Backbone as XML, in Angstrom:
<?xml version="1.0"?>
<chain id="A" units="angstrom">
  <residue number="1" name="MET">
    <atom name="N" x="-64.438" y="88.053" z="-143.886"/>
    <atom name="CA" x="-64.973" y="86.845" z="-143.292"/>
    <atom name="C" x="-66.243" y="87.192" z="-142.514"/>
  </residue>
  <residue number="2" name="THR">
    <atom name="N" x="-67.257" y="86.375" z="-142.635"/>
    <atom name="CA" x="-68.524" y="86.600" z="-141.955"/>
    <atom name="C" x="-68.402" y="86.232" z="-140.481"/>
  </residue>
  <residue number="3" name="GLU">
    <atom name="N" x="-68.868" y="87.145" z="-139.629"/>
    <atom name="CA" x="-68.821" y="86.880" z="-138.192"/>
    <atom name="C" x="-69.991" y="85.979" z="-137.800"/>
  </residue>
  <residue number="4" name="ILE">
    <atom name="N" x="-69.707" y="84.986" z="-136.989"/>
    <atom name="CA" x="-70.734" y="84.049" z="-136.530"/>
    <atom name="C" x="-71.284" y="84.554" z="-135.202"/>
  </residue>
  <residue number="5" name="THR">
    <atom name="N" x="-72.589" y="84.595" z="-135.093"/>
    <atom name="CA" x="-73.215" y="85.065" z="-133.856"/>
    <atom name="C" x="-73.197" y="83.965" z="-132.795"/>
  </residue>
  <residue number="6" name="MET">
    <atom name="N" x="-73.368" y="84.377" z="-131.545"/>
    <atom name="CA" x="-73.436" y="83.407" z="-130.449"/>
    <atom name="C" x="-74.629" y="82.472" z="-130.638"/>
  </residue>
  <residue number="7" name="GLU">
    <atom name="N" x="-75.726" y="83.004" z="-131.150"/>
    <atom name="CA" x="-76.917" y="82.185" z="-131.386"/>
    <atom name="C" x="-76.627" y="81.089" z="-132.418"/>
  </residue>
  <residue number="8" name="THR">
    <atom name="N" x="-75.893" y="81.438" z="-133.465"/>
    <atom name="CA" x="-75.521" y="80.456" z="-134.486"/>
    <atom name="C" x="-74.605" y="79.390" z="-133.899"/>
  </residue>
  <residue number="9" name="LEU">
    <atom name="N" x="-73.612" y="79.812" z="-133.116"/>
    <atom name="CA" x="-72.709" y="78.848" z="-132.481"/>
    <atom name="C" x="-73.464" y="77.915" z="-131.545"/>
  </residue>
  <residue number="10" name="GLU">
    <atom name="N" x="-74.369" y="78.479" z="-130.765"/>
    <atom name="CA" x="-75.149" y="77.653" z="-129.841"/>
    <atom name="C" x="-76.015" y="76.654" z="-130.603"/>
  </residue>
  <residue number="11" name="GLY">
    <atom name="N" x="-76.627" y="77.099" z="-131.683"/>
    <atom name="CA" x="-77.443" y="76.201" z="-132.501"/>
    <atom name="C" x="-76.627" y="75.066" z="-133.080"/>
  </residue>
  <residue number="12" name="ARG">
    <atom name="N" x="-75.436" y="75.380" z="-133.551"/>
    <atom name="CA" x="-74.560" y="74.337" z="-134.105"/>
    <atom name="C" x="-74.134" y="73.352" z="-133.032"/>
  </residue>
  <residue number="13" name="LEU">
    <atom name="N" x="-73.789" y="73.862" z="-131.859"/>
    <atom name="CA" x="-73.382" y="72.993" z="-130.760"/>
    <atom name="C" x="-74.514" y="72.055" z="-130.351"/>
  </residue>
  <residue number="14" name="ILE">
    <atom name="N" x="-75.720" y="72.579" z="-130.260"/>
    <atom name="CA" x="-76.870" y="71.750" z="-129.890"/>
    <atom name="C" x="-77.114" y="70.675" z="-130.941"/>
  </residue>
  <residue number="15" name="ALA">
    <atom name="N" x="-77.024" y="71.041" z="-132.220"/>
    <atom name="CA" x="-77.225" y="70.057" z="-133.292"/>
    <atom name="C" x="-76.173" y="68.958" z="-133.220"/>
  </residue>
  <residue number="16" name="GLN">
    <atom name="N" x="-74.918" y="69.339" z="-132.987"/>
    <atom name="CA" x="-73.847" y="68.341" z="-132.883"/>
    <atom name="C" x="-74.052" y="67.446" z="-131.670"/>
  </residue>
  <residue number="17" name="ARG">
    <atom name="N" x="-74.458" y="68.030" z="-130.548"/>
    <atom name="CA" x="-74.716" y="67.247" z="-129.337"/>
    <atom name="C" x="-75.797" y="66.207" z="-129.595"/>
  </residue>
  <residue number="18" name="LYS">
    <atom name="N" x="-76.874" y="66.618" z="-130.250"/>
    <atom name="CA" x="-77.977" y="65.693" z="-130.527"/>
    <atom name="C" x="-77.541" y="64.566" z="-131.460"/>
  </residue>
  <residue number="19" name="LEU">
    <atom name="N" x="-76.749" y="64.893" z="-132.477"/>
    <atom name="CA" x="-76.272" y="63.866" z="-133.405"/>
    <atom name="C" x="-75.324" y="62.896" z="-132.707"/>
  </residue>
  <residue number="20" name="ILE">
    <atom name="N" x="-74.382" y="63.424" z="-131.928"/>
    <atom name="CA" x="-73.447" y="62.564" z="-131.194"/>
    <atom name="C" x="-74.216" y="61.644" z="-130.250"/>
  </residue>
  <residue number="21" name="ALA">
    <atom name="N" x="-75.187" y="62.189" z="-129.533"/>
    <atom name="CA" x="-75.976" y="61.388" z="-128.593"/>
    <atom name="C" x="-76.726" y="60.277" z="-129.310"/>
  </residue>
  <residue number="22" name="LEU">
    <atom name="N" x="-77.309" y="60.593" z="-130.456"/>
    <atom name="CA" x="-78.040" y="59.577" z="-131.216"/>
    <atom name="C" x="-77.098" y="58.470" z="-131.685"/>
  </residue>
  <residue number="23" name="LEU">
    <atom name="N" x="-75.930" y="58.849" z="-132.184"/>
    <atom name="CA" x="-74.955" y="57.848" z="-132.635"/>
    <atom name="C" x="-74.498" y="56.962" z="-131.477"/>
  </residue>
  <residue number="24" name="LEU">
    <atom name="N" x="-74.244" y="57.564" z="-130.320"/>
    <atom name="CA" x="-73.820" y="56.785" z="-129.156"/>
    <atom name="C" x="-74.916" y="55.827" z="-128.700"/>
  </residue>
  <residue number="25" name="ALA">
    <atom name="N" x="-76.151" y="56.282" z="-128.743"/>
    <atom name="CA" x="-77.274" y="55.436" z="-128.323"/>
    <atom name="C" x="-77.478" y="54.261" z="-129.259"/>
  </residue>
  <residue number="26" name="ARG">
    <atom name="N" x="-77.038" y="54.387" z="-130.489"/>
    <atom name="CA" x="-77.214" y="53.313" z="-131.473"/>
    <atom name="C" x="-76.090" y="52.279" z="-131.427"/>
  </residue>
  <residue number="27" name="LEU">
    <atom name="N" x="-75.100" y="52.490" z="-130.572"/>
    <atom name="CA" x="-74.047" y="51.484" z="-130.408"/>
    <atom name="C" x="-74.656" y="50.198" z="-129.864"/>
  </residue>
  <residue number="28" name="PRO">
    <atom name="N" x="-74.012" y="49.069" z="-130.116"/>
    <atom name="CA" x="-74.512" y="47.816" z="-129.542"/>
    <atom name="C" x="-74.629" y="47.936" z="-128.018"/>
  </residue>
  <residue number="29" name="GLU">
    <atom name="N" x="-75.686" y="47.371" z="-127.476"/>
    <atom name="CA" x="-75.973" y="47.505" z="-126.051"/>
    <atom name="C" x="-74.817" y="47.030" z="-125.169"/>
  </residue>
  <residue number="30" name="ALA">
    <atom name="N" x="-74.077" y="46.037" z="-125.609"/>
    <atom name="CA" x="-72.955" y="45.515" z="-124.818"/>
    <atom name="C" x="-71.834" y="46.544" z="-124.661"/>
  </residue>
  <residue number="31" name="GLU">
    <atom name="N" x="-71.738" y="47.493" z="-125.573"/>
    <atom name="CA" x="-70.672" y="48.497" z="-125.518"/>
    <atom name="C" x="-71.074" y="49.735" z="-124.715"/>
  </residue>
  <residue number="32" name="ARG">
    <atom name="N" x="-72.331" y="49.872" z="-124.395"/>
    <atom name="CA" x="-72.817" y="51.093" z="-123.750"/>
    <atom name="C" x="-72.312" y="51.312" z="-122.326"/>
  </residue>
  <residue number="33" name="PRO">
    <atom name="N" x="-72.233" y="50.286" z="-121.454"/>
    <atom name="CA" x="-71.785" y="50.556" z="-120.079"/>
    <atom name="C" x="-70.417" y="51.242" z="-120.014"/>
  </residue>
  <residue number="34" name="ALA">
    <atom name="N" x="-69.487" y="50.818" z="-120.829"/>
    <atom name="CA" x="-68.166" y="51.455" z="-120.840"/>
    <atom name="C" x="-68.275" y="52.904" z="-121.302"/>
  </residue>
  <residue number="35" name="LEU">
    <atom name="N" x="-69.154" y="53.144" z="-122.251"/>
    <atom name="CA" x="-69.364" y="54.503" z="-122.747"/>
    <atom name="C" x="-69.992" y="55.374" z="-121.669"/>
  </residue>
  <residue number="36" name="TRP">
    <atom name="N" x="-71.016" y="54.868" z="-120.974"/>
    <atom name="CA" x="-71.658" y="55.651" z="-119.912"/>
    <atom name="C" x="-70.630" y="55.993" z="-118.836"/>
  </residue>
  <residue number="37" name="GLU">
    <atom name="N" x="-69.764" y="55.039" z="-118.504"/>
    <atom name="CA" x="-68.728" y="55.283" z="-117.494"/>
    <atom name="C" x="-67.760" y="56.367" z="-117.965"/>
  </residue>
  <residue number="38" name="TYR">
    <atom name="N" x="-67.342" y="56.275" z="-119.231"/>
    <atom name="CA" x="-66.435" y="57.266" z="-119.815"/>
    <atom name="C" x="-67.049" y="58.664" z="-119.711"/>
  </residue>
  <residue number="39" name="LEU">
    <atom name="N" x="-68.311" y="58.786" z="-120.092"/>
    <atom name="CA" x="-68.982" y="60.086" z="-120.055"/>
    <atom name="C" x="-69.162" y="60.572" z="-118.619"/>
  </residue>
  <residue number="40" name="ALA">
    <atom name="N" x="-69.511" y="59.671" z="-117.712"/>
    <atom name="CA" x="-69.704" y="60.047" z="-116.307"/>
    <atom name="C" x="-68.408" y="60.576" z="-115.695"/>
  </residue>
  <residue number="41" name="GLU">
    <atom name="N" x="-67.292" y="59.926" z="-116.014"/>
    <atom name="CA" x="-65.996" y="60.360" z="-115.491"/>
    <atom name="C" x="-65.649" y="61.766" z="-115.967"/>
  </residue>
  <residue number="42" name="ARG">
    <atom name="N" x="-66.065" y="62.105" z="-117.164"/>
    <atom name="CA" x="-65.710" y="63.395" z="-117.741"/>
    <atom name="C" x="-66.751" y="64.476" z="-117.490"/>
  </residue>
  <residue number="43" name="SER">
    <atom name="N" x="-67.876" y="64.100" z="-116.922"/>
    <atom name="CA" x="-68.927" y="65.088" z="-116.684"/>
    <atom name="C" x="-68.778" y="65.782" z="-115.333"/>
  </residue>
  <residue number="44" name="THR">
    <atom name="N" x="-67.753" y="65.411" z="-114.598"/>
    <atom name="CA" x="-67.439" y="66.067" z="-113.337"/>
    <atom name="C" x="-66.038" y="66.629" z="-113.451"/>
  </residue>
  <residue number="45" name="MET">
    <atom name="N" x="-65.911" y="67.916" z="-113.159"/>
    <atom name="CA" x="-64.598" y="68.537" z="-113.266"/>
    <atom name="C" x="-63.666" y="67.926" z="-112.227"/>
  </residue>
  <residue number="46" name="GLN">
    <atom name="N" x="-62.500" y="67.506" z="-112.663"/>
    <atom name="CA" x="-61.537" y="66.873" z="-111.774"/>
    <atom name="C" x="-60.425" y="67.860" z="-111.429"/>
  </residue>
  <residue number="47" name="ASP">
    <atom name="N" x="-60.311" y="68.191" z="-110.160"/>
    <atom name="CA" x="-59.143" y="68.923" z="-109.682"/>
    <atom name="C" x="-58.860" y="68.426" z="-108.275"/>
  </residue>
  <residue number="48" name="ALA">
    <atom name="N" x="-57.712" y="68.735" z="-107.775"/>
    <atom name="CA" x="-57.299" y="68.182" z="-106.488"/>
    <atom name="C" x="-57.687" y="69.071" z="-105.312"/>
  </residue>
  <residue number="49" name="GLN">
    <atom name="N" x="-58.421" y="70.131" z="-105.558"/>
    <atom name="CA" x="-58.768" y="71.040" z="-104.480"/>
    <atom name="C" x="-59.922" y="70.496" z="-103.645"/>
  </residue>
  <residue number="50" name="GLU">
    <atom name="N" x="-59.839" y="70.742" z="-102.331"/>
    <atom name="CA" x="-60.941" y="70.355" z="-101.453"/>
    <atom name="C" x="-62.134" y="71.267" z="-101.676"/>
  </residue>
  <residue number="51" name="ASP">
    <atom name="N" x="-61.878" y="72.549" z="-101.910"/>
    <atom name="CA" x="-62.930" y="73.534" z="-102.170"/>
    <atom name="C" x="-62.639" y="74.155" z="-103.531"/>
  </residue>
  <residue number="52" name="PRO">
    <atom name="N" x="-63.234" y="73.608" z="-104.605"/>
    <atom name="CA" x="-62.899" y="74.041" z="-105.959"/>
    <atom name="C" x="-63.068" y="75.530" z="-106.227"/>
  </residue>
  <residue number="53" name="GLY">
    <atom name="N" x="-63.920" y="76.231" z="-105.494"/>
    <atom name="CA" x="-64.113" y="77.651" z="-105.740"/>
    <atom name="C" x="-63.216" y="78.537" z="-104.900"/>
  </residue>
  <residue number="54" name="ALA">
    <atom name="N" x="-62.405" y="77.944" z="-104.029"/>
    <atom name="CA" x="-61.605" y="78.717" z="-103.089"/>
    <atom name="C" x="-60.531" y="79.550" z="-103.771"/>
  </residue>
  <residue number="55" name="VAL">
    <atom name="N" x="-59.856" y="78.996" z="-104.738"/>
    <atom name="CA" x="-58.770" y="79.695" z="-105.423"/>
    <atom name="C" x="-59.121" y="79.809" z="-106.896"/>
  </residue>
  <residue number="56" name="PRO">
    <atom name="N" x="-59.302" y="81.049" z="-107.399"/>
    <atom name="CA" x="-59.628" y="81.201" z="-108.822"/>
    <atom name="C" x="-58.509" y="80.648" z="-109.697"/>
  </residue>
  <residue number="57" name="THR">
    <atom name="N" x="-58.872" y="79.898" z="-110.699"/>
    <atom name="CA" x="-57.899" y="79.279" z="-111.586"/>
    <atom name="C" x="-58.204" y="79.680" z="-113.018"/>
  </residue>
  <residue number="58" name="VAL">
    <atom name="N" x="-57.164" y="80.044" z="-113.751"/>
    <atom name="CA" x="-57.332" y="80.389" z="-115.161"/>
    <atom name="C" x="-57.804" y="79.154" z="-115.917"/>
  </residue>
  <residue number="59" name="GLY">
    <atom name="N" x="-58.799" y="79.308" z="-116.752"/>
    <atom name="CA" x="-59.282" y="78.202" z="-117.566"/>
    <atom name="C" x="-60.329" y="77.335" z="-116.904"/>
  </residue>
  <residue number="60" name="VAL">
    <atom name="N" x="-60.673" y="77.647" z="-115.655"/>
    <atom name="CA" x="-61.643" y="76.799" z="-114.962"/>
    <atom name="C" x="-63.010" y="76.876" z="-115.639"/>
  </residue>
  <residue number="61" name="GLY">
    <atom name="N" x="-63.356" y="78.017" z="-116.201"/>
    <atom name="CA" x="-64.632" y="78.149" z="-116.902"/>
    <atom name="C" x="-64.723" y="77.208" z="-118.080"/>
  </residue>
  <residue number="62" name="LEU">
    <atom name="N" x="-63.633" y="77.058" z="-118.805"/>
    <atom name="CA" x="-63.588" y="76.135" z="-119.939"/>
    <atom name="C" x="-63.737" y="74.698" z="-119.461"/>
  </residue>
  <residue number="63" name="GLN">
    <atom name="N" x="-63.058" y="74.352" z="-118.375"/>
    <atom name="CA" x="-63.154" y="72.994" z="-117.835"/>
    <atom name="C" x="-64.576" y="72.676" z="-117.394"/>
  </residue>
  <residue number="64" name="VAL">
    <atom name="N" x="-65.228" y="73.640" z="-116.782"/>
    <atom name="CA" x="-66.612" y="73.450" z="-116.347"/>
    <atom name="C" x="-67.515" y="73.258" z="-117.562"/>
  </residue>
  <residue number="65" name="ALA">
    <atom name="N" x="-67.295" y="74.063" z="-118.605"/>
    <atom name="CA" x="-68.106" y="73.949" z="-119.825"/>
    <atom name="C" x="-67.917" y="72.593" z="-120.490"/>
  </residue>
  <residue number="66" name="ILE">
    <atom name="N" x="-66.698" y="72.089" z="-120.515"/>
    <atom name="CA" x="-66.423" y="70.777" z="-121.112"/>
    <atom name="C" x="-67.131" y="69.685" z="-120.312"/>
  </residue>
  <residue number="67" name="ALA">
    <atom name="N" x="-67.012" y="69.742" z="-118.989"/>
    <atom name="CA" x="-67.672" y="68.748" z="-118.137"/>
    <atom name="C" x="-69.184" y="68.791" z="-118.333"/>
  </residue>
  <residue number="68" name="GLU">
    <atom name="N" x="-69.735" y="69.992" z="-118.424"/>
    <atom name="CA" x="-71.179" y="70.143" z="-118.628"/>
    <atom name="C" x="-71.602" y="69.563" z="-119.974"/>
  </residue>
  <residue number="69" name="GLU">
    <atom name="N" x="-70.795" y="69.764" z="-120.997"/>
    <atom name="CA" x="-71.135" y="69.232" z="-122.324"/>
    <atom name="C" x="-71.125" y="67.706" z="-122.315"/>
  </residue>
  <residue number="70" name="PHE">
    <atom name="N" x="-70.145" y="67.101" z="-121.647"/>
    <atom name="CA" x="-70.131" y="65.638" z="-121.524"/>
    <atom name="C" x="-71.401" y="65.158" z="-120.813"/>
  </residue>
  <residue number="71" name="ARG">
    <atom name="N" x="-71.818" y="65.881" z="-119.767"/>
    <atom name="CA" x="-73.028" y="65.500" z="-119.031"/>
    <atom name="C" x="-74.260" y="65.589" z="-119.927"/>
  </residue>
  <residue number="72" name="LEU">
    <atom name="N" x="-74.361" y="66.656" z="-120.688"/>
    <atom name="CA" x="-75.516" y="66.829" z="-121.571"/>
    <atom name="C" x="-75.552" y="65.768" z="-122.669"/>
  </residue>
  <residue number="73" name="ILE">
    <atom name="N" x="-74.392" y="65.434" z="-123.222"/>
    <atom name="CA" x="-74.329" y="64.379" z="-124.243"/>
    <atom name="C" x="-74.767" y="63.050" z="-123.634"/>
  </residue>
  <residue number="74" name="ALA">
    <atom name="N" x="-74.277" y="62.748" z="-122.430"/>
    <atom name="CA" x="-74.642" y="61.490" z="-121.769"/>
    <atom name="C" x="-76.146" y="61.412" z="-121.526"/>
  </residue>
  <residue number="75" name="GLU">
    <atom name="N" x="-76.729" y="62.492" z="-121.030"/>
    <atom name="CA" x="-78.174" y="62.491" z="-120.772"/>
    <atom name="C" x="-78.967" y="62.273" z="-122.051"/>
  </residue>
  <residue number="76" name="GLU">
    <atom name="N" x="-78.585" y="62.976" z="-123.102"/>
    <atom name="CA" x="-79.291" y="62.848" z="-124.385"/>
    <atom name="C" x="-79.128" y="61.435" z="-124.952"/>
  </residue>
  <residue number="77" name="ALA">
    <atom name="N" x="-77.921" y="60.880" z="-124.876"/>
    <atom name="CA" x="-77.671" y="59.531" z="-125.396"/>
    <atom name="C" x="-78.483" y="58.498" z="-124.619"/>
  </residue>
  <residue number="78" name="GLN">
    <atom name="N" x="-78.546" y="58.644" z="-123.302"/>
    <atom name="CA" x="-79.302" y="57.694" z="-122.496"/>
    <atom name="C" x="-80.799" y="57.808" z="-122.760"/>
  </residue>
  <residue number="79" name="ARG">
    <atom name="N" x="-81.282" y="59.011" z="-123.028"/>
    <atom name="CA" x="-82.693" y="59.176" z="-123.415"/>
    <atom name="C" x="-82.978" y="58.438" z="-124.713"/>
  </residue>
  <residue number="80" name="HIS">
    <atom name="N" x="-82.091" y="58.607" z="-125.696"/>
    <atom name="CA" x="-82.264" y="57.917" z="-126.983"/>
    <atom name="C" x="-82.186" y="56.402" z="-126.796"/>
  </residue>
  <residue number="81" name="ALA">
    <atom name="N" x="-81.241" y="55.944" z="-125.978"/>
    <atom name="CA" x="-81.086" y="54.505" z="-125.742"/>
    <atom name="C" x="-82.347" y="53.937" z="-125.103"/>
  </residue>
  <residue number="82" name="GLY">
    <atom name="N" x="-82.955" y="54.681" z="-124.197"/>
    <atom name="CA" x="-84.195" y="54.244" z="-123.562"/>
    <atom name="C" x="-85.345" y="54.161" z="-124.552"/>
  </residue>
  <residue number="83" name="ARG">
    <atom name="N" x="-85.403" y="55.091" z="-125.483"/>
    <atom name="CA" x="-86.453" y="55.076" z="-126.514"/>
    <atom name="C" x="-86.284" y="53.884" z="-127.444"/>
  </residue>
  <residue number="84" name="ASP">
    <atom name="N" x="-85.023" y="53.554" z="-127.747"/>
    <atom name="CA" x="-84.759" y="52.433" z="-128.657"/>
    <atom name="C" x="-85.231" y="51.111" z="-128.065"/>
  </residue>
  <residue number="85" name="ARG">
    <atom name="N" x="-85.195" y="51.010" z="-126.722"/>
    <atom name="CA" x="-85.635" y="49.776" z="-126.060"/>
    <atom name="C" x="-87.142" y="49.620" z="-126.116"/>
  </residue>
  <residue number="86" name="GLY">
    <atom name="N" x="-87.826" y="50.750" z="-126.280"/>
    <atom name="CA" x="-89.278" y="50.690" z="-126.404"/>
    <atom name="C" x="-89.925" y="50.913" z="-125.146"/>
  </residue>
</chain>
């Protein structure tokens, strides 16, 4: 099996992010506010700690990466939506 490099994985992720953002931006304008809210809720890591860095938690890096990806998708989608308006 061919090993995939980190550069290849990153390139694929960026391409998928851009496509997802474009598709989301093309949704009917009436459906967008709920989508922006959904993405905003997921772009911040949710835990019950007052100081999230105080106690190291297994898997926190993955949670941060997921939240960051939601944020990046939201930003890209909103940029596309703004361009569509002219």
